[in-house]
Amino acid sequence: FCASVFAPAAAASSTMRRSAAVVAFCCTATALEEQPWLRRELRPEDESISKNKAKQQGVAGGPCYPGKTECPFSTSCEWDRDTEDGEDFRERICMHKDLVPANGHDWATIFLLIAATALAAGGGIGGGGLLVPIYRLVAGFPITQATALSLATISGGSIANLYTYTRRYHPNDTIKRPLIDYEASLLFCPALLAGTMFGSVFSVMFPPWLTVVLLIALLGYSGRRTLNKGIKRWTGEDKLSPRPTRDEAGLQDVEIDTPLGHADAPPIARQDPTPDQLARLEAIYAKEGSLVQRENWTATGVIWLIVFVFALLRGGRGGASLIPGLDCSQFLYWYLFISNLAVLIAATAWIRKKTLDRATEKAFLGHEPLEGDLQWDRRTTALYPMLCVFAGIAAGLLGIGGGMVLGPLLVELGCLPQPIAATSAYVVFITATSGLAQVWIMGLVPKDYAFAFAACGLFSTFLGQSVIDWVVRKYKKDAIVILVIASIMLIALVLMTYDGIMQVVHATTYGFSPLC
């Protein structure tokens, strides 16, 4: 059209040619930017589908019809831009407004998310258990967009956490080492992600009332235990007794192992280390004490890529698979599911072997664990990842995020508060950014809100870290980190329970749902 109109004018003179070129370019750009759903003509079926599905009281993201449906706050009845041609015709839905101009709900949401992420920063928890209810109840977003915006906010905060914690050393300076426990985070992360795969499947099948009951039981129990541990540490009642030395413990109390960790090898009695062994141990300390952990960062990147690729192929988080027509009723879907699970199990086994070999060698050379250190042996390197699988199932089923289950788990294992926050934040960075990349490609993210909320998350995380650091230095009490984690869990318990009850009230069925 543009060419037919402006071609004669372009041949008249150089000035007219330049003008015609500009106008033609604008026409072409407009045509390219035009969304496909706008170019399709409306069909009678579209109107009838919308009218039949519409209810008098609409919900965010649900069907509506002008003059018949009352959409919730911050939404209006618009044509669904994401519906494609096929079995499901395009219909009207209660679509959320753009960020600009902002209304009172937007400003209230920004205030609450800054407060929530600042609080979560102190415990190294992403805060998804707080953000998703805020975005649903205050901002009025449907669950898929609320989850996507939560990932955007947490990703912004995780960048701040990564910048801060990768530059800090462990508070126990007996052995210089990074604040982040890379061994624990890399060993736990694949198992945690494997558990979330099963939890996501269960979340589709379980009725809302059962999810609410499990949410109250889990967050209530773990929140109470975490709070009690924080109070005990604040009052000084949980001070650990000094670890016995090798001579005090005696060989009968010490697990005998070989440098390579082979179970069938003859036991080796521990002796005073030789100068060569001391030199080797110092070299290991020097490597582990560097803030630049290229090997661990590379392993993190590989895990991130694995999660991202399989998530895109299988679909999830409210989005469809990149493979057209793929759903859970097909063999390919479960092939990808099992393949993803197998890769995560293999990664856990490989990291476990590396961790066990390193711990065995250090013990043989004379290393003694310090207060708050996780002690790695054949039992713990298998038990702790299994606990992470169950924690991941709870996270995927209840939608509370990996940090909210990993933080309390590390508290139960006896880790020091500051490494708990740093290690949890590192795992949250892996899970949140990979999830954000997935929903971004699937088009589930309201981009204007996502950029604004991510910036708020970045700012408030730095703010929360500064406040917590000041409190720890002023009162010489690192227990504040554990108390923050417990507070987040209890607040999330209230918000998510209320949100879950609202879902139960509006539920159309109270039984188990089919997976496909």
PDB file of N, CA and C in Angstrom, residues 416-495:
ATOM      1  N   LEU A 416      25.900 -21.304  60.304  1.00  0.00           N
ATOM      2  CA  LEU A 416      25.900 -19.963  60.868  1.00  0.00           C
ATOM      3  C   LEU A 416      24.956 -19.064  60.072  1.00  0.00           C
ATOM      4  N   PRO A 417      24.361 -18.061  60.715  1.00  0.00           N
ATOM      5  CA  PRO A 417      23.335 -17.248  60.053  1.00  0.00           C
ATOM      6  C   PRO A 417      23.795 -16.549  58.781  1.00  0.00           C
ATOM      7  N   GLN A 418      24.943 -15.878  58.808  1.00  0.00           N
ATOM      8  CA  GLN A 418      25.358 -15.120  57.628  1.00  0.00           C
ATOM      9  C   GLN A 418      25.657 -16.016  56.424  1.00  0.00           C
ATOM     10  N   PRO A 419      26.376 -17.134  56.577  1.00  0.00           N
ATOM     11  CA  PRO A 419      26.507 -18.056  55.440  1.00  0.00           C
ATOM     12  C   PRO A 419      25.174 -18.631  54.974  1.00  0.00           C
ATOM     13  N   ILE A 420      24.207 -18.784  55.881  1.00  0.00           N
ATOM     14  CA  ILE A 420      22.878 -19.256  55.476  1.00  0.00           C
ATOM     15  C   ILE A 420      22.258 -18.276  54.489  1.00  0.00           C
ATOM     16  N   ALA A 421      22.300 -16.985  54.827  1.00  0.00           N
ATOM     17  CA  ALA A 421      21.717 -15.974  53.952  1.00  0.00           C
ATOM     18  C   ALA A 421      22.421 -15.944  52.602  1.00  0.00           C
ATOM     19  N   ALA A 422      23.751 -16.013  52.617  1.00  0.00           N
ATOM     20  CA  ALA A 422      24.505 -15.938  51.363  1.00  0.00           C
ATOM     21  C   ALA A 422      24.268 -17.164  50.494  1.00  0.00           C
ATOM     22  N   THR A 423      24.272 -18.350  51.094  1.00  0.00           N
ATOM     23  CA  THR A 423      24.086 -19.580  50.331  1.00  0.00           C
ATOM     24  C   THR A 423      22.672 -19.668  49.770  1.00  0.00           C
ATOM     25  N   SER A 424      21.673 -19.316  50.581  1.00  0.00           N
ATOM     26  CA  SER A 424      20.298 -19.310  50.088  1.00  0.00           C
ATOM     27  C   SER A 424      20.129 -18.327  48.941  1.00  0.00           C
ATOM     28  N   ALA A 425      20.735 -17.142  49.072  1.00  0.00           N
ATOM     29  CA  ALA A 425      20.623 -16.135  48.020  1.00  0.00           C
ATOM     30  C   ALA A 425      21.256 -16.614  46.721  1.00  0.00           C
ATOM     31  N   TYR A 426      22.339 -17.380  46.827  1.00  0.00           N
ATOM     32  CA  TYR A 426      23.000 -17.890  45.624  1.00  0.00           C
ATOM     33  C   TYR A 426      22.104 -18.889  44.893  1.00  0.00           C
ATOM     34  N   VAL A 427      21.440 -19.761  45.645  1.00  0.00           N
ATOM     35  CA  VAL A 427      20.515 -20.726  45.036  1.00  0.00           C
ATOM     36  C   VAL A 427      19.311 -20.007  44.448  1.00  0.00           C
ATOM     37  N   VAL A 428      18.810 -18.989  45.153  1.00  0.00           N
ATOM     38  CA  VAL A 428      17.680 -18.215  44.641  1.00  0.00           C
ATOM     39  C   VAL A 428      18.037 -17.538  43.328  1.00  0.00           C
ATOM     40  N   PHE A 429      19.275 -17.067  43.196  1.00  0.00           N
ATOM     41  CA  PHE A 429      19.710 -16.452  41.941  1.00  0.00           C
ATOM     42  C   PHE A 429      19.583 -17.434  40.778  1.00  0.00           C
ATOM     43  N   ILE A 430      19.981 -18.689  40.987  1.00  0.00           N
ATOM     44  CA  ILE A 430      19.905 -19.698  39.929  1.00  0.00           C
ATOM     45  C   ILE A 430      18.457 -19.965  39.545  1.00  0.00           C
ATOM     46  N   THR A 431      17.605 -20.192  40.532  1.00  0.00           N
ATOM     47  CA  THR A 431      16.225 -20.575  40.239  1.00  0.00           C
ATOM     48  C   THR A 431      15.401 -19.402  39.706  1.00  0.00           C
ATOM     49  N   ALA A 432      15.595 -18.204  40.273  1.00  0.00           N
ATOM     50  CA  ALA A 432      14.768 -17.060  39.885  1.00  0.00           C
ATOM     51  C   ALA A 432      15.105 -16.574  38.481  1.00  0.00           C
ATOM     52  N   THR A 433      16.389 -16.438  38.171  1.00  0.00           N
ATOM     53  CA  THR A 433      16.759 -15.915  36.855  1.00  0.00           C
ATOM     54  C   THR A 433      16.427 -16.896  35.736  1.00  0.00           C
ATOM     55  N   SER A 434      16.589 -18.200  35.988  1.00  0.00           N
ATOM     56  CA  SER A 434      16.212 -19.168  34.966  1.00  0.00           C
ATOM     57  C   SER A 434      14.705 -19.169  34.752  1.00  0.00           C
ATOM     58  N   GLY A 435      13.940 -19.042  35.848  1.00  0.00           N
ATOM     59  CA  GLY A 435      12.487 -18.964  35.721  1.00  0.00           C
ATOM     60  C   GLY A 435      12.048 -17.709  35.004  1.00  0.00           C
ATOM     61  N   LEU A 436      12.716 -16.582  35.271  1.00  0.00           N
ATOM     62  CA  LEU A 436      12.369 -15.335  34.594  1.00  0.00           C
ATOM     63  C   LEU A 436      12.651 -15.426  33.099  1.00  0.00           C
ATOM     64  N   ALA A 437      13.789 -15.995  32.732  1.00  0.00           N
ATOM     65  CA  ALA A 437      14.095 -16.137  31.308  1.00  0.00           C
ATOM     66  C   ALA A 437      13.046 -16.992  30.603  1.00  0.00           C
ATOM     67  N   GLN A 438      12.559 -18.012  31.304  1.00  0.00           N
ATOM     68  CA  GLN A 438      11.547 -18.881  30.715  1.00  0.00           C
ATOM     69  C   GLN A 438      10.243 -18.132  30.466  1.00  0.00           C
ATOM     70  N   VAL A 439       9.721 -17.459  31.485  1.00  0.00           N
ATOM     71  CA  VAL A 439       8.431 -16.775  31.325  1.00  0.00           C
ATOM     72  C   VAL A 439       8.560 -15.577  30.396  1.00  0.00           C
ATOM     73  N   TRP A 440       9.749 -14.991  30.309  1.00  0.00           N
ATOM     74  CA  TRP A 440       9.951 -13.860  29.399  1.00  0.00           C
ATOM     75  C   TRP A 440       9.828 -14.323  27.952  1.00  0.00           C
ATOM     76  N   ILE A 441      10.469 -15.427  27.628  1.00  0.00           N
ATOM     77  CA  ILE A 441      10.398 -15.949  26.261  1.00  0.00           C
ATOM     78  C   ILE A 441       8.978 -16.379  25.928  1.00  0.00           C
ATOM     79  N   MET A 442       8.261 -16.901  26.917  1.00  0.00           N
ATOM     80  CA  MET A 442       6.883 -17.338  26.685  1.00  0.00           C
ATOM     81  C   MET A 442       5.884 -16.182  26.639  1.00  0.00           C
ATOM     82  N   GLY A 443       6.343 -14.953  26.881  1.00  0.00           N
ATOM     83  CA  GLY A 443       5.467 -13.799  26.783  1.00  0.00           C
ATOM     84  C   GLY A 443       4.513 -13.634  27.939  1.00  0.00           C
ATOM     85  N   LEU A 444       4.851 -14.144  29.117  1.00  0.00           N
ATOM     86  CA  LEU A 444       3.947 -14.061  30.265  1.00  0.00           C
ATOM     87  C   LEU A 444       4.231 -12.867  31.165  1.00  0.00           C
ATOM     88  N   VAL A 445       5.242 -12.074  30.825  1.00  0.00           N
ATOM     89  CA  VAL A 445       5.673 -10.990  31.704  1.00  0.00           C
ATOM     90  C   VAL A 445       5.141  -9.651  31.209  1.00  0.00           C
ATOM     91  N   PRO A 446       4.371  -8.916  32.021  1.00  0.00           N
ATOM     92  CA  PRO A 446       4.043  -7.521  31.682  1.00  0.00           C
ATOM     93  C   PRO A 446       5.315  -6.677  31.794  1.00  0.00           C
ATOM     94  N   LYS A 447       5.892  -6.337  30.678  1.00  0.00           N
ATOM     95  CA  LYS A 447       7.258  -5.803  30.664  1.00  0.00           C
ATOM     96  C   LYS A 447       7.400  -4.482  31.405  1.00  0.00           C
ATOM     97  N   ASP A 448       6.400  -3.587  31.312  1.00  0.00           N
ATOM     98  CA  ASP A 448       6.539  -2.303  32.007  1.00  0.00           C
ATOM     99  C   ASP A 448       6.575  -2.507  33.520  1.00  0.00           C
ATOM    100  N   TYR A 449       5.682  -3.349  34.031  1.00  0.00           N
ATOM    101  CA  TYR A 449       5.707  -3.651  35.461  1.00  0.00           C
ATOM    102  C   TYR A 449       6.968  -4.408  35.853  1.00  0.00           C
ATOM    103  N   ALA A 450       7.423  -5.312  34.984  1.00  0.00           N
ATOM    104  CA  ALA A 450       8.587  -6.140  35.314  1.00  0.00           C
ATOM    105  C   ALA A 450       9.833  -5.287  35.507  1.00  0.00           C
ATOM    106  N   PHE A 451      10.077  -4.331  34.599  1.00  0.00           N
ATOM    107  CA  PHE A 451      11.248  -3.476  34.733  1.00  0.00           C
ATOM    108  C   PHE A 451      11.159  -2.622  36.000  1.00  0.00           C
ATOM    109  N   ALA A 452       9.973  -2.079  36.266  1.00  0.00           N
ATOM    110  CA  ALA A 452       9.801  -1.237  37.453  1.00  0.00           C
ATOM    111  C   ALA A 452       9.986  -2.049  38.736  1.00  0.00           C
ATOM    112  N   PHE A 453       9.375  -3.235  38.801  1.00  0.00           N
ATOM    113  CA  PHE A 453       9.464  -4.052  40.009  1.00  0.00           C
ATOM    114  C   PHE A 453      10.882  -4.604  40.201  1.00  0.00           C
ATOM    115  N   ALA A 454      11.560  -4.962  39.107  1.00  0.00           N
ATOM    116  CA  ALA A 454      12.939  -5.451  39.229  1.00  0.00           C
ATOM    117  C   ALA A 454      13.849  -4.353  39.765  1.00  0.00           C
ATOM    118  N   ALA A 455      13.652  -3.120  39.292  1.00  0.00           N
ATOM    119  CA  ALA A 455      14.450  -1.999  39.798  1.00  0.00           C
ATOM    120  C   ALA A 455      14.177  -1.767  41.277  1.00  0.00           C
ATOM    121  N   CYS A 456      12.905  -1.863  41.671  1.00  0.00           N
ATOM    122  CA  CYS A 456      12.562  -1.732  43.091  1.00  0.00           C
ATOM    123  C   CYS A 456      13.186  -2.855  43.913  1.00  0.00           C
ATOM    124  N   GLY A 457      13.181  -4.077  43.363  1.00  0.00           N
ATOM    125  CA  GLY A 457      13.801  -5.192  44.065  1.00  0.00           C
ATOM    126  C   GLY A 457      15.289  -5.009  44.234  1.00  0.00           C
ATOM    127  N   LEU A 458      15.957  -4.475  43.204  1.00  0.00           N
ATOM    128  CA  LEU A 458      17.393  -4.207  43.281  1.00  0.00           C
ATOM    129  C   LEU A 458      17.694  -3.178  44.368  1.00  0.00           C
ATOM    130  N   PHE A 459      16.943  -2.078  44.364  1.00  0.00           N
ATOM    131  CA  PHE A 459      17.167  -1.017  45.350  1.00  0.00           C
ATOM    132  C   PHE A 459      16.865  -1.502  46.769  1.00  0.00           C
ATOM    133  N   SER A 460      15.715  -2.144  46.956  1.00  0.00           N
ATOM    134  CA  SER A 460      15.310  -2.534  48.301  1.00  0.00           C
ATOM    135  C   SER A 460      16.189  -3.636  48.872  1.00  0.00           C
ATOM    136  N   THR A 461      16.772  -4.483  48.013  1.00  0.00           N
ATOM    137  CA  THR A 461      17.685  -5.515  48.513  1.00  0.00           C
ATOM    138  C   THR A 461      18.952  -4.893  49.070  1.00  0.00           C
ATOM    139  N   PHE A 462      19.523  -3.912  48.355  1.00  0.00           N
ATOM    140  CA  PHE A 462      20.674  -3.184  48.904  1.00  0.00           C
ATOM    141  C   PHE A 462      20.297  -2.497  50.215  1.00  0.00           C
ATOM    142  N   LEU A 463      19.101  -1.931  50.255  1.00  0.00           N
ATOM    143  CA  LEU A 463      18.645  -1.264  51.477  1.00  0.00           C
ATOM    144  C   LEU A 463      18.522  -2.254  52.624  1.00  0.00           C
ATOM    145  N   GLY A 464      17.876  -3.396  52.366  1.00  0.00           N
ATOM    146  CA  GLY A 464      17.714  -4.395  53.417  1.00  0.00           C
ATOM    147  C   GLY A 464      19.038  -4.951  53.908  1.00  0.00           C
ATOM    148  N   GLN A 465      19.983  -5.188  52.999  1.00  0.00           N
ATOM    149  CA  GLN A 465      21.297  -5.671  53.407  1.00  0.00           C
ATOM    150  C   GLN A 465      22.004  -4.660  54.302  1.00  0.00           C
ATOM    151  N   SER A 466      21.908  -3.392  53.942  1.00  0.00           N
ATOM    152  CA  SER A 466      22.571  -2.347  54.733  1.00  0.00           C
ATOM    153  C   SER A 466      21.999  -2.285  56.138  1.00  0.00           C
ATOM    154  N   VAL A 467      20.675  -2.372  56.254  1.00  0.00           N
ATOM    155  CA  VAL A 467      20.043  -2.312  57.569  1.00  0.00           C
ATOM    156  C   VAL A 467      20.423  -3.519  58.417  1.00  0.00           C
ATOM    157  N   ILE A 468      20.374  -4.711  57.820  1.00  0.00           N
ATOM    158  CA  ILE A 468      20.715  -5.923  58.580  1.00  0.00           C
ATOM    159  C   ILE A 468      22.178  -5.907  58.995  1.00  0.00           C
ATOM    160  N   ASP A 469      23.073  -5.475  58.110  1.00  0.00           N
ATOM    161  CA  ASP A 469      24.494  -5.390  58.460  1.00  0.00           C
ATOM    162  C   ASP A 469      24.705  -4.422  59.624  1.00  0.00           C
ATOM    163  N   TRP A 470      23.976  -3.308  59.616  1.00  0.00           N
ATOM    164  CA  TRP A 470      24.107  -2.330  60.701  1.00  0.00           C
ATOM    165  C   TRP A 470      23.628  -2.921  62.020  1.00  0.00           C
ATOM    166  N   VAL A 471      22.519  -3.655  61.980  1.00  0.00           N
ATOM    167  CA  VAL A 471      21.994  -4.265  63.204  1.00  0.00           C
ATOM    168  C   VAL A 471      22.969  -5.310  63.739  1.00  0.00           C
ATOM    169  N   VAL A 472      23.550  -6.121  62.844  1.00  0.00           N
ATOM    170  CA  VAL A 472      24.488  -7.163  63.282  1.00  0.00           C
ATOM    171  C   VAL A 472      25.718  -6.530  63.916  1.00  0.00           C
ATOM    172  N   ARG A 473      26.233  -5.455  63.298  1.00  0.00           N
ATOM    173  CA  ARG A 473      27.418  -4.798  63.859  1.00  0.00           C
ATOM    174  C   ARG A 473      27.105  -4.086  65.175  1.00  0.00           C
ATOM    175  N   LYS A 474      25.941  -3.467  65.267  1.00  0.00           N
ATOM    176  CA  LYS A 474      25.600  -2.681  66.464  1.00  0.00           C
ATOM    177  C   LYS A 474      25.375  -3.579  67.681  1.00  0.00           C
ATOM    178  N   TYR A 475      24.607  -4.648  67.476  1.00  0.00           N
ATOM    179  CA  TYR A 475      24.235  -5.489  68.601  1.00  0.00           C
ATOM    180  C   TYR A 475      25.091  -6.754  68.719  1.00  0.00           C
ATOM    181  N   LYS A 476      26.000  -6.950  67.764  1.00  0.00           N
ATOM    182  CA  LYS A 476      26.852  -8.149  67.766  1.00  0.00           C
ATOM    183  C   LYS A 476      26.003  -9.427  67.851  1.00  0.00           C
ATOM    184  N   LYS A 477      24.871  -9.404  67.118  1.00  0.00           N
ATOM    185  CA  LYS A 477      23.937 -10.520  67.147  1.00  0.00           C
ATOM    186  C   LYS A 477      23.621 -10.931  65.709  1.00  0.00           C
ATOM    187  N   ASP A 478      24.240 -12.010  65.227  1.00  0.00           N
ATOM    188  CA  ASP A 478      23.911 -12.482  63.884  1.00  0.00           C
ATOM    189  C   ASP A 478      22.614 -13.279  63.859  1.00  0.00           C
ATOM    190  N   ALA A 479      22.017 -13.505  65.044  1.00  0.00           N
ATOM    191  CA  ALA A 479      20.744 -14.220  65.101  1.00  0.00           C
ATOM    192  C   ALA A 479      19.631 -13.458  64.405  1.00  0.00           C
ATOM    193  N   ILE A 480      19.830 -12.153  64.151  1.00  0.00           N
ATOM    194  CA  ILE A 480      18.816 -11.374  63.463  1.00  0.00           C
ATOM    195  C   ILE A 480      18.494 -11.972  62.096  1.00  0.00           C
ATOM    196  N   VAL A 481      19.480 -12.612  61.463  1.00  0.00           N
ATOM    197  CA  VAL A 481      19.255 -13.233  60.159  1.00  0.00           C
ATOM    198  C   VAL A 481      18.237 -14.366  60.275  1.00  0.00           C
ATOM    199  N   ILE A 482      18.390 -15.212  61.301  1.00  0.00           N
ATOM    200  CA  ILE A 482      17.447 -16.321  61.501  1.00  0.00           C
ATOM    201  C   ILE A 482      16.067 -15.784  61.869  1.00  0.00           C
ATOM    202  N   LEU A 483      16.017 -14.729  62.664  1.00  0.00           N
ATOM    203  CA  LEU A 483      14.735 -14.140  63.035  1.00  0.00           C
ATOM    204  C   LEU A 483      14.029 -13.538  61.821  1.00  0.00           C
ATOM    205  N   VAL A 484      14.798 -12.975  60.906  1.00  0.00           N
ATOM    206  CA  VAL A 484      14.212 -12.430  59.676  1.00  0.00           C
ATOM    207  C   VAL A 484      13.597 -13.547  58.844  1.00  0.00           C
ATOM    208  N   ILE A 485      14.318 -14.668  58.702  1.00  0.00           N
ATOM    209  CA  ILE A 485      13.795 -15.805  57.946  1.00  0.00           C
ATOM    210  C   ILE A 485      12.487 -16.297  58.562  1.00  0.00           C
ATOM    211  N   ALA A 486      12.465 -16.418  59.894  1.00  0.00           N
ATOM    212  CA  ALA A 486      11.248 -16.874  60.568  1.00  0.00           C
ATOM    213  C   ALA A 486      10.103 -15.883  60.366  1.00  0.00           C
ATOM    214  N   SER A 487      10.407 -14.584  60.415  1.00  0.00           N
ATOM    215  CA  SER A 487       9.359 -13.568  60.234  1.00  0.00           C
ATOM    216  C   SER A 487       8.761 -13.646  58.834  1.00  0.00           C
ATOM    217  N   ILE A 488       9.624 -13.821  57.836  1.00  0.00           N
ATOM    218  CA  ILE A 488       9.135 -13.921  56.455  1.00  0.00           C
ATOM    219  C   ILE A 488       8.207 -15.122  56.315  1.00  0.00           C
ATOM    220  N   MET A 489       8.589 -16.248  56.899  1.00  0.00           N
ATOM    221  CA  MET A 489       7.780 -17.452  56.780  1.00  0.00           C
ATOM    222  C   MET A 489       6.415 -17.267  57.435  1.00  0.00           C
ATOM    223  N   LEU A 490       6.378 -16.605  58.582  1.00  0.00           N
ATOM    224  CA  LEU A 490       5.106 -16.429  59.284  1.00  0.00           C
ATOM    225  C   LEU A 490       4.216 -15.405  58.567  1.00  0.00           C
ATOM    226  N   ILE A 491       4.823 -14.355  58.020  1.00  0.00           N
ATOM    227  CA  ILE A 491       4.029 -13.390  57.244  1.00  0.00           C
ATOM    228  C   ILE A 491       3.504 -14.048  55.976  1.00  0.00           C
ATOM    229  N   ALA A 492       4.362 -14.825  55.308  1.00  0.00           N
ATOM    230  CA  ALA A 492       3.925 -15.543  54.107  1.00  0.00           C
ATOM    231  C   ALA A 492       2.810 -16.524  54.438  1.00  0.00           C
ATOM    232  N   LEU A 493       2.872 -17.126  55.623  1.00  0.00           N
ATOM    233  CA  LEU A 493       1.815 -18.048  56.047  1.00  0.00           C
ATOM    234  C   LEU A 493       0.464 -17.339  56.067  1.00  0.00           C
ATOM    235  N   VAL A 494       0.426 -16.132  56.610  1.00  0.00           N
ATOM    236  CA  VAL A 494      -0.832 -15.383  56.698  1.00  0.00           C
ATOM    237  C   VAL A 494      -1.322 -14.987  55.311  1.00  0.00           C
ATOM    238  N   LEU A 495      -0.416 -14.396  54.494  1.00  0.00           N
ATOM    239  CA  LEU A 495      -0.816 -13.904  53.175  1.00  0.00           C
ATOM    240  C   LEU A 495      -1.257 -15.038  52.260  1.00  0.00           C
TER     241      LEU A 495
END
